[in-house]
Amino acid sequence: KEVATVVEDFAPPVIERENRQRMIGINVTLSGAALSQVVGGIQEIIAQTDIPEDVYLEIGGAYEDQQESFADLITLLVLIIILVYIVMATQFESFRMPFIILFSLPFAFTGVFLALWLTGSSLSVIALIGAIMLVGIVVKNGIVMVDFTNLLMERGNSLFQAVIASGKSRLRPVLMTSLTTILGMLPLAIGSGEGSEVWRPMGIAVIGGLTFSTVLTLVVVPVVYTMFGSRRMRRERRRMQRLFEQN
């Protein structure tokens, strides 16, 4: 008692530290609920709790791994779009045609989010992988239409005639390729066996994104092609007019 005060109190059996700071880990096992829903509920409770200034909370574990996977997949998605653009620009020998084709990608991702929302599924890593798969499928449909439109333009058709004829001629191939992919993903989206809850979001994402993008690709791509083509034709007319006036 001359050098210390002895008291009986509770103390953790093990003191853990991370980055030289003392920490206490709380483990949670999920059952019958999505990770995002559980984390959202935890964050609401944390926001309503009076936490001392020298204490901070951090959610890690599977949630931290999921966020890192999302960041990696988004980076991968951006790289894929850039590479696809470079390949198409090389093949078409134009910077404008790949942009027309890639204009349908936002509608594919919109379809993914709508399908997940309508089915009550969460945006998981598997669903994001399905969204990345859509890049190649959606771009393929756009390439089929734009390439045939360019071919008709080279054969002497006017802009509007080429766009209309391309839409009529390429309608069946686009629908066939889209339907085969959708029907192939249907068992994955409606499966109910063991482990189906993991892979079901991928099927839902692919079906929703491809259905939405196919319908709009048949409308949006010809419209954007016509807009760019009309602008190019006006520039050519002005250039020819200036040359004629100079001569």
Rosetta silent file (secondary structure, phi, psi, omega in degrees, C-alpha in Angstrom):
SEQUENCE: KEVATVVEDFAPPVIERENRQRMIGINVTLSGAALSQVVGGIQEIIAQTDIPEDVYLEIGGAYEDQQESFADLITLLVLIIILVYIVMATQFESFRMPFIILFSLPFAFTGVFLALWLTGSSLSVIALIGAIMLVGIVVKNGIVMVDFTNLLMERGNSLFQAVIASGKSRLRPVLMTSLTTILGMLPLAIGSGEGSEVWRPMGIAVIGGLTFSTVLTLVVVPVVYTMFGSRRMRRERRRMQRLFEQN
SCORE:     score description
SCORE:     0.000 S_00000001
   1 L     0.000  -11.435  177.856    0.000    0.000    0.000 S_00000001
   2 L   -75.210  -27.186 -175.674    3.036    2.296    0.202 S_00000001
   3 L  -118.100   -9.068 -177.585    3.608    2.217   -3.599 S_00000001
   4 L  -158.964  165.066  175.263    0.229    1.277   -5.128 S_00000001
   5 L  -112.619  119.954 -176.396   -3.486    0.939   -4.579 S_00000001
   6 L   -95.866  122.875  177.692   -4.793   -2.586   -5.050 S_00000001
   7 L  -132.542  158.023  177.349   -8.354   -2.899   -6.294 S_00000001
   8 L  -102.873  124.237 -175.455  -10.370   -5.751   -7.756 S_00000001
   9 L  -149.263  174.716  177.644  -11.787   -5.032  -11.202 S_00000001
  10 L   -94.095  141.580  178.935  -12.598   -6.621  -14.579 S_00000001
  11 L  -146.745  149.177  178.090   -9.953   -6.683  -17.327 S_00000001
  12 L   -65.613  140.362 -179.652   -9.700   -8.384  -20.721 S_00000001
  13 L   -67.138  -27.240 -179.498   -7.772  -11.666  -20.596 S_00000001
  14 L  -132.597  132.508  177.570   -5.879  -10.701  -23.762 S_00000001
  15 L  -102.352  115.683  179.907   -4.890   -7.208  -24.885 S_00000001
  16 E  -101.689  147.869  179.023   -4.839   -6.866  -28.663 S_00000001
  17 E  -135.567  147.080  174.837   -3.230   -4.013  -30.573 S_00000001
  18 E  -139.052  127.352 -174.486   -3.324   -2.837  -34.162 S_00000001
  19 L    54.259   40.631  177.061   -1.059   -0.058  -35.433 S_00000001
  20 L    64.106   20.640  176.720    0.199    0.313  -31.839 S_00000001
  21 E  -122.357  140.151 -179.400   -3.299    1.103  -30.591 S_00000001
  22 E   -69.214  138.294 -177.678   -5.328   -1.033  -28.239 S_00000001
  23 E  -139.259  155.099  174.457   -8.354   -2.608  -29.881 S_00000001
  24 L  -126.960  122.266 -179.181  -11.265   -4.840  -28.977 S_00000001
  25 L   -96.590  137.507  177.128  -12.742   -7.029  -31.701 S_00000001
  26 L  -119.553  117.869 -177.686  -16.411   -8.019  -31.826 S_00000001
  27 L   -96.877  139.387 -179.515  -17.226  -10.931  -34.134 S_00000001
  28 L  -128.408  133.100  175.901  -20.652  -11.387  -35.716 S_00000001
  29 L  -105.581  122.420 -176.398  -21.925  -14.473  -37.535 S_00000001
  30 L   -84.611  145.427  176.485  -24.556  -13.749  -40.185 S_00000001
  31 L  -153.190  114.922  176.384  -27.568  -15.968  -40.701 S_00000001
  32 L    75.583   19.620  179.408  -30.484  -15.238  -43.024 S_00000001
  33 L  -147.078  149.133  178.881  -29.461  -11.652  -43.808 S_00000001
  34 L   -76.667  152.019 -178.286  -27.304   -9.920  -46.405 S_00000001
  35 H   -62.173  -40.956 -178.502  -24.001   -8.402  -45.355 S_00000001
  36 H   -64.607  -37.465  178.944  -24.953   -4.935  -46.590 S_00000001
  37 H   -67.053  -41.928  179.639  -28.201   -4.960  -44.579 S_00000001
  38 H   -65.282  -43.988  179.786  -26.428   -5.994  -41.386 S_00000001
  39 H   -63.904  -39.236  177.032  -23.707   -3.372  -41.856 S_00000001
  40 H   -60.891  -42.577  177.759  -26.347   -0.711  -42.517 S_00000001
  41 H   -65.610  -39.478  178.007  -28.114   -1.582  -39.264 S_00000001
  42 H   -63.767  -41.731  179.743  -24.832   -1.518  -37.336 S_00000001
  43 H   -64.887  -35.066  176.075  -23.956    1.877  -38.777 S_00000001
  44 H   -65.261  -41.707  178.634  -27.360    3.258  -37.711 S_00000001
  45 H   -65.362  -40.393  178.713  -26.789    2.016  -34.166 S_00000001
  46 H   -62.738  -39.956 -179.066  -23.298    3.527  -34.116 S_00000001
  47 H   -65.171  -28.959 -179.257  -24.672    6.871  -35.320 S_00000001
  48 H   -90.943   -2.307 -176.592  -27.172    6.913  -32.432 S_00000001
  49 L   -97.204  137.864  176.852  -24.593    5.923  -29.797 S_00000001
  50 L   -82.231  105.448 -175.806  -22.670    8.480  -27.747 S_00000001
  51 L  -104.092  131.728  177.422  -19.041    7.460  -28.326 S_00000001
  52 L   -58.490  156.950 -176.424  -16.160    9.061  -26.357 S_00000001
  53 L   -66.580  -30.657 -177.548  -13.718   11.208  -28.328 S_00000001
  54 L   -90.021   11.585  178.835  -10.769    8.888  -27.720 S_00000001
  55 L  -124.457  132.555  175.556  -12.663    5.841  -29.015 S_00000001
  56 L  -133.062  150.204 -176.510  -13.417    5.155  -32.667 S_00000001
  57 L  -110.207  144.905 -179.258  -15.198    2.263  -34.338 S_00000001
  58 L  -143.087  129.168 -179.908  -14.217    0.526  -37.557 S_00000001
  59 L   -93.286  122.504 -178.025  -16.084   -2.214  -39.421 S_00000001
  60 L  -126.484 -144.975  178.216  -13.737   -4.811  -40.868 S_00000001
  61 L    68.336 -134.545 -176.861  -13.736   -8.494  -41.634 S_00000001
  62 H   -63.733  -33.995  179.569  -15.897   -9.638  -44.535 S_00000001
  63 H   -66.120  -42.195  177.731  -17.247   -6.110  -45.073 S_00000001
  64 H   -64.509  -40.652  176.994  -13.753   -4.686  -45.465 S_00000001
  65 H   -63.974  -38.372  179.184  -12.848   -7.472  -47.877 S_00000001
  66 H   -64.347  -43.170  179.592  -16.020   -6.780  -49.849 S_00000001
  67 H   -63.969  -39.379  177.307  -15.220   -3.066  -50.179 S_00000001
  68 H   -65.266  -38.449  178.274  -11.700   -3.878  -51.378 S_00000001
  69 H   -66.446  -39.327  176.223  -13.134   -6.329  -53.911 S_00000001
  70 H   -59.980  -44.400 -179.750  -15.570   -3.677  -55.143 S_00000001
  71 H   -63.114  -41.730  179.282  -12.706   -1.218  -55.625 S_00000001
  72 H   -66.019  -40.847 -178.412  -10.663   -3.810  -57.548 S_00000001
  73 H   -69.741  -37.009  177.291  -13.609   -4.774  -59.756 S_00000001
  74 H   -65.302  -40.949  175.135  -14.465   -1.149  -60.550 S_00000001
  75 H   -61.453  -41.757  177.846  -10.843   -0.564  -61.551 S_00000001
  76 H   -63.037  -39.345  179.327  -11.018   -3.703  -63.688 S_00000001
  77 H   -62.465  -44.327  179.004  -14.236   -2.444  -65.293 S_00000001
  78 H   -62.339  -43.202  179.158  -12.639    0.869  -66.236 S_00000001
  79 H   -63.799  -39.875  178.966   -9.617   -0.917  -67.731 S_00000001
  80 H   -62.886  -44.288 -179.858  -11.869   -3.261  -69.721 S_00000001
  81 H   -62.783  -41.450  179.003  -13.842   -0.348  -71.171 S_00000001
  82 H   -63.828  -44.305 -179.796  -10.610    1.443  -72.136 S_00000001
  83 H   -65.554  -41.050  177.937   -9.191   -1.681  -73.795 S_00000001
  84 H   -62.672  -40.565  178.558  -12.440   -2.361  -75.648 S_00000001
  85 H   -62.984  -43.052 -178.886  -12.482    1.231  -76.873 S_00000001
  86 H   -63.848  -43.371 -179.684   -8.877    0.975  -78.093 S_00000001
  87 H   -63.684  -44.833 -179.643   -9.570   -2.290  -79.951 S_00000001
  88 H   -67.433  -38.385  177.732  -12.706   -0.915  -81.609 S_00000001
  89 H   -62.846  -35.440  177.502  -10.985    2.352  -82.522 S_00000001
  90 H   -68.890  -42.239 -177.283   -8.244    0.315  -84.205 S_00000001
  91 H   -72.886  -42.345 -179.783  -10.684   -1.869  -86.121 S_00000001
  92 H   -81.879  -15.076 -175.598  -13.050    0.910  -87.187 S_00000001
  93 L    55.735   43.333 -178.330  -10.170    3.384  -87.723 S_00000001
  94 L  -158.266  143.779  174.841  -12.319    5.987  -86.010 S_00000001
  95 L   -90.132  -13.564 -176.100  -12.661    7.459  -82.540 S_00000001
  96 H   -85.403  -40.231 -177.200  -16.336    8.240  -83.063 S_00000001
  97 H   -62.093  -45.463  176.852  -17.703    4.757  -83.840 S_00000001
  98 H   -60.099  -34.442  178.511  -16.508    3.126  -80.564 S_00000001
  99 H   -65.605  -38.668  178.127  -18.128    5.961  -78.625 S_00000001
 100 H   -61.952  -41.570 -178.838  -21.450    5.304  -80.373 S_00000001
 101 H   -69.727  -44.208 -178.528  -21.245    1.617  -79.435 S_00000001
 102 H   -70.432   -9.918 -179.879  -20.161    2.248  -75.831 S_00000001
 103 L   -65.703  -18.913  179.834  -23.068    4.662  -75.412 S_00000001
 104 L   -84.463  -10.514 -178.689  -25.283    1.638  -74.681 S_00000001
 105 H   -63.364  -43.545  179.002  -23.235    0.530  -71.648 S_00000001
 106 H   -56.720  -33.302  179.641  -24.879    2.921  -69.140 S_00000001
 107 H   -70.660  -31.894  176.520  -28.266    1.415  -70.012 S_00000001
 108 H   -64.963  -44.248  179.247  -26.905   -2.077  -69.320 S_00000001
 109 H   -67.912  -32.832  174.479  -25.756   -1.043  -65.838 S_00000001
 110 H   -62.900  -41.232  176.877  -29.119    0.640  -65.256 S_00000001
 111 H   -63.134  -35.278  177.428  -30.800   -2.650  -66.085 S_00000001
 112 H   -62.086  -49.319 -178.248  -28.549   -4.435  -63.590 S_00000001
 113 H   -65.255  -38.191  178.625  -29.529   -2.105  -60.748 S_00000001
 114 H   -65.596  -42.445 -179.695  -33.230   -2.280  -61.666 S_00000001
 115 H   -65.051  -41.984  178.226  -33.198   -6.081  -61.770 S_00000001
 116 H   -65.183  -38.047 -179.888  -31.447   -6.329  -58.400 S_00000001
 117 H   -68.662  -42.343 -178.254  -33.864   -3.814  -56.895 S_00000001
 118 H   -67.740  -32.898 -179.759  -36.969   -5.549  -58.253 S_00000001
 119 H   -90.948   -1.922  179.806  -35.826   -8.953  -56.989 S_00000001
 120 L    72.387   22.732  179.394  -34.680   -7.627  -53.617 S_00000001
 121 L   -93.822  154.329  179.641  -31.084   -8.716  -54.183 S_00000001
 122 L   -97.057  157.140  178.815  -28.066   -6.785  -52.984 S_00000001
 123 L   -78.695   94.487 -179.163  -25.157   -5.605  -55.116 S_00000001
 124 L   -98.161  178.041  177.952  -22.607   -8.244  -54.208 S_00000001
 125 H   -63.320  -39.040 -179.805  -19.210   -9.042  -55.694 S_00000001
 126 H   -64.957  -40.676  178.161  -20.784  -11.822  -57.780 S_00000001
 127 H   -64.812  -37.493  178.916  -23.406   -9.403  -59.164 S_00000001
 128 H   -68.152  -34.096  174.767  -20.679   -6.929  -60.067 S_00000001
 129 H   -63.496  -40.165  175.354  -18.814   -9.679  -61.912 S_00000001
 130 H   -61.621  -38.365  177.593  -22.000  -10.291  -63.898 S_00000001
 131 H   -64.925  -36.842  177.784  -22.167   -6.586  -64.728 S_00000001
 132 H   -66.678  -36.239  176.868  -18.585   -6.724  -66.003 S_00000001
 133 H   -59.938  -30.140 -177.120  -19.542   -9.679  -68.224 S_00000001
 134 H   -66.623  -22.546 -177.014  -22.154   -7.472  -69.867 S_00000001
 135 H   -57.675  -49.923 -179.222  -19.503   -5.183  -71.339 S_00000001
 136 H   -67.110  -38.537 -177.268  -18.502   -7.696  -73.997 S_00000001
 137 H   -68.852  -46.165 -178.105  -22.065   -8.846  -74.712 S_00000001
 138 H   -67.400  -41.160  179.058  -23.548   -5.360  -75.055 S_00000001
 139 H   -62.946  -36.584  179.271  -20.618   -4.098  -77.127 S_00000001
 140 H   -61.359  -42.680  178.193  -21.020   -7.083  -79.467 S_00000001
 141 H   -62.970  -41.018  178.337  -24.625   -6.132  -80.221 S_00000001
 142 H   -65.966  -38.072  179.228  -23.607   -2.554  -80.943 S_00000001
 143 H   -63.475  -40.252  179.953  -20.773   -3.673  -83.211 S_00000001
 144 H   -58.635  -43.678 -177.514  -23.176   -5.807  -85.261 S_00000001
 145 H   -73.697  -47.009 -176.359  -25.429   -2.822  -85.934 S_00000001
 146 H   -67.360  -40.129 -179.083  -22.776   -0.163  -86.505 S_00000001
 147 H   -64.517  -40.829  179.288  -20.632   -2.337  -88.759 S_00000001
 148 H   -70.550  -34.545  176.412  -23.567   -3.196  -91.020 S_00000001
 149 H   -64.084  -42.062  176.518  -24.654    0.451  -91.116 S_00000001
 150 H   -61.710  -39.403  179.181  -21.163    1.456  -92.233 S_00000001
 151 H   -62.764  -42.256  178.472  -21.287   -1.217  -94.926 S_00000001
 152 H   -66.908  -35.989  176.753  -24.571    0.145  -96.274 S_00000001
 153 H   -64.806  -39.083  178.831  -23.173    3.676  -96.237 S_00000001
 154 H   -68.062  -24.848  178.590  -20.176    2.530  -98.282 S_00000001
 155 L   -83.107    3.316  174.314  -22.559    0.957 -100.814 S_00000001
 156 L   101.078    4.231  177.481  -24.082    4.360 -101.505 S_00000001
 157 L   -74.000  152.152  175.163  -27.128    4.388  -99.241 S_00000001
 158 L   -72.987  168.923 -176.726  -28.110    7.606  -97.535 S_00000001
 159 H   -59.769  -49.697 -176.251  -27.692    7.976  -93.797 S_00000001
 160 H   -69.161  -38.251  177.274  -31.336    7.401  -92.917 S_00000001
 161 H   -63.100  -41.407 -179.681  -31.735    4.533  -95.390 S_00000001
 162 H   -65.860  -42.158 -179.381  -28.641    2.804  -93.978 S_00000001
 163 H   -65.276  -44.354 -178.587  -29.785    3.200  -90.362 S_00000001
 164 H   -67.527  -44.160 -179.915  -33.295    1.905  -91.064 S_00000001
 165 H   -65.368  -38.006  178.143  -32.086   -1.017  -93.196 S_00000001
 166 H   -65.334  -41.783  178.809  -29.452   -1.935  -90.599 S_00000001
 167 H   -61.761  -40.500  179.596  -32.037   -1.928  -87.815 S_00000001
 168 H   -71.101  -40.949 -175.389  -34.339   -4.230  -89.776 S_00000001
 169 H   -75.092  -37.093 -176.101  -31.582   -6.589  -90.926 S_00000001
 170 H   -92.542    1.598 -179.674  -29.690   -6.874  -87.635 S_00000001
 171 H   -62.045  -46.635 -177.524  -32.769   -7.157  -85.428 S_00000001
 172 H   -65.889  -48.069  177.988  -32.874  -10.953  -85.601 S_00000001
 173 H   -59.635  -40.239 -179.800  -29.144  -11.583  -84.904 S_00000001
 174 H   -64.469  -44.988  179.892  -29.164   -9.169  -81.944 S_00000001
 175 H   -66.351  -36.996 -179.465  -32.288  -10.750  -80.446 S_00000001
 176 H   -66.033  -46.677 -179.750  -30.945  -14.273  -80.996 S_00000001
 177 H   -65.883  -37.743  179.705  -27.627  -13.631  -79.272 S_00000001
 178 H   -68.694  -43.391 -178.369  -29.318  -11.814  -76.404 S_00000001
 179 H   -66.180  -38.155  178.457  -31.994  -14.476  -75.903 S_00000001
 180 H   -62.775  -39.994  178.255  -29.462  -17.319  -75.859 S_00000001
 181 H   -68.874  -42.141  179.953  -27.491  -15.561  -73.112 S_00000001
 182 H   -63.387  -46.092  179.640  -30.625  -14.697  -71.142 S_00000001
 183 H   -66.987  -32.478  177.062  -31.990  -18.248  -71.330 S_00000001
 184 H   -68.135  -30.555  179.545  -28.574  -19.626  -70.400 S_00000001
 185 H   -88.389  -10.239 -176.365  -28.515  -17.467  -67.260 S_00000001
 186 H   -61.581  -45.581  177.030  -32.140  -18.212  -66.324 S_00000001
 187 H   -60.050  -33.276  178.815  -31.399  -21.425  -64.340 S_00000001
 188 H   -68.533  -35.369 -176.704  -28.731  -19.539  -62.417 S_00000001
 189 H   -77.647  -29.192 -176.661  -31.173  -16.727  -61.558 S_00000001
 190 H  -107.414    6.328 -179.574  -34.049  -18.947  -60.413 S_00000001
 191 L   -64.024  147.766 -178.627  -31.995  -21.724  -58.793 S_00000001
 192 L  -130.852   13.956 -178.647  -32.909  -22.702  -55.247 S_00000001
 193 L   -80.560 -171.606 -178.954  -30.334  -25.359  -54.404 S_00000001
 194 L   -68.681  129.666 -178.201  -27.502  -25.221  -51.934 S_00000001
 195 L    83.527    0.547 -177.962  -25.239  -22.245  -52.592 S_00000001
 196 H   -67.963  -27.031 -179.460  -27.714  -20.664  -55.025 S_00000001
 197 H   -66.067  -19.132  179.120  -27.944  -17.516  -52.892 S_00000001
 198 H   -81.017  -43.516 -173.753  -24.314  -16.796  -53.786 S_00000001
 199 H   -93.551  -15.082 -178.231  -24.611  -17.154  -57.569 S_00000001
 200 H   -58.044  -42.053  179.538  -28.209  -15.993  -58.059 S_00000001
 201 H   -58.741  -30.489  177.356  -27.291  -12.253  -58.151 S_00000001
 202 H   -64.707  -46.956  178.453  -24.998  -12.883  -61.142 S_00000001
 203 H   -62.079  -41.694  178.481  -27.822  -14.422  -63.169 S_00000001
 204 H   -64.166  -41.994 -179.318  -30.204  -11.642  -62.172 S_00000001
 205 H   -64.390  -44.545 -178.766  -27.653   -8.967  -63.048 S_00000001
 206 H   -67.065  -44.151 -179.102  -26.877  -10.425  -66.476 S_00000001
 207 H   -64.208  -47.791 -178.978  -30.534  -11.016  -67.370 S_00000001
 208 H   -64.374  -46.861 -178.904  -31.673   -7.577  -66.224 S_00000001
 209 H   -65.958  -40.447 -178.109  -28.801   -5.671  -67.789 S_00000001
 210 H   -71.698  -38.997  177.893  -28.927   -7.553  -71.090 S_00000001
 211 H   -63.359  -47.826 -178.253  -32.703   -7.290  -71.439 S_00000001
 212 H   -64.860  -44.184 -176.424  -32.715   -3.569  -70.712 S_00000001
 213 H   -71.824  -33.531 -179.875  -29.707   -2.815  -72.905 S_00000001
 214 H   -64.525  -45.088  179.512  -30.924   -4.921  -75.859 S_00000001
 215 H   -62.126  -43.195 -177.268  -34.215   -3.066  -76.078 S_00000001
 216 H   -79.450  -27.744  177.774  -32.512    0.321  -75.823 S_00000001
 217 H   -62.115  -38.159  179.501  -29.574   -0.630  -78.063 S_00000001
 218 H   -66.717  -15.968  179.813  -31.990   -1.167  -80.930 S_00000001
 219 H  -109.653  -46.630 -172.517  -33.193    2.403  -80.419 S_00000001
 220 H   -71.160  -46.415 -176.878  -30.318    4.381  -78.892 S_00000001
 221 H   -59.930  -47.529  176.142  -27.449    3.214  -81.135 S_00000001
 222 H   -61.247  -37.563 -179.954  -29.243    4.128  -84.409 S_00000001
 223 H   -64.945  -47.116  179.806  -30.292    7.487  -82.959 S_00000001
 224 H   -65.385  -39.200  177.343  -26.762    8.364  -81.785 S_00000001
 225 H   -60.907  -42.075  179.228  -25.324    7.132  -85.100 S_00000001
 226 H   -65.255  -40.287  179.371  -27.745    9.388  -86.976 S_00000001
 227 H   -62.060  -47.522  179.991  -26.854   12.376  -84.793 S_00000001
 228 H   -67.805  -39.176  179.806  -23.119   11.940  -85.382 S_00000001
 229 H   -66.007  -40.585  178.410  -23.629   11.155  -89.058 S_00000001
 230 H   -64.107  -40.574  178.246  -25.810   14.221  -89.619 S_00000001
 231 H   -63.856  -40.493  178.779  -23.247   16.427  -87.936 S_00000001
 232 H   -66.304  -39.612  178.995  -20.479   14.970  -90.102 S_00000001
 233 H   -65.026  -38.239  177.651  -22.534   15.482  -93.253 S_00000001
 234 H   -64.647  -39.874  177.299  -23.161   19.129  -92.356 S_00000001
 235 H   -63.879  -40.032  178.911  -19.432   19.649  -91.850 S_00000001
 236 H   -65.094  -39.111  178.493  -18.703   18.048  -95.214 S_00000001
 237 H   -64.581  -41.632  178.567  -21.272   20.267  -96.927 S_00000001
 238 H   -65.787  -38.140  179.220  -19.786   23.397  -95.387 S_00000001
 239 H   -65.967  -43.071  178.335  -16.294   22.295  -96.400 S_00000001
 240 H   -65.833  -35.611  178.155  -17.397   21.598  -99.966 S_00000001
 241 H   -65.791  -40.964  178.256  -19.215   24.925 -100.087 S_00000001
 242 H   -64.919  -41.180  177.640  -16.092   26.788  -98.970 S_00000001
 243 H   -63.695  -38.315  178.776  -14.011   24.971 -101.596 S_00000001
 244 H   -66.975  -40.282  178.669  -16.559   25.819 -104.261 S_00000001
 245 H   -66.763  -36.468  178.860  -16.600   29.487 -103.255 S_00000001
 246 H   -67.828  -33.303 -179.817  -12.799   29.643 -103.303 S_00000001
 247 L   -82.353    0.000    0.000  -12.693   28.167 -106.788 S_00000001
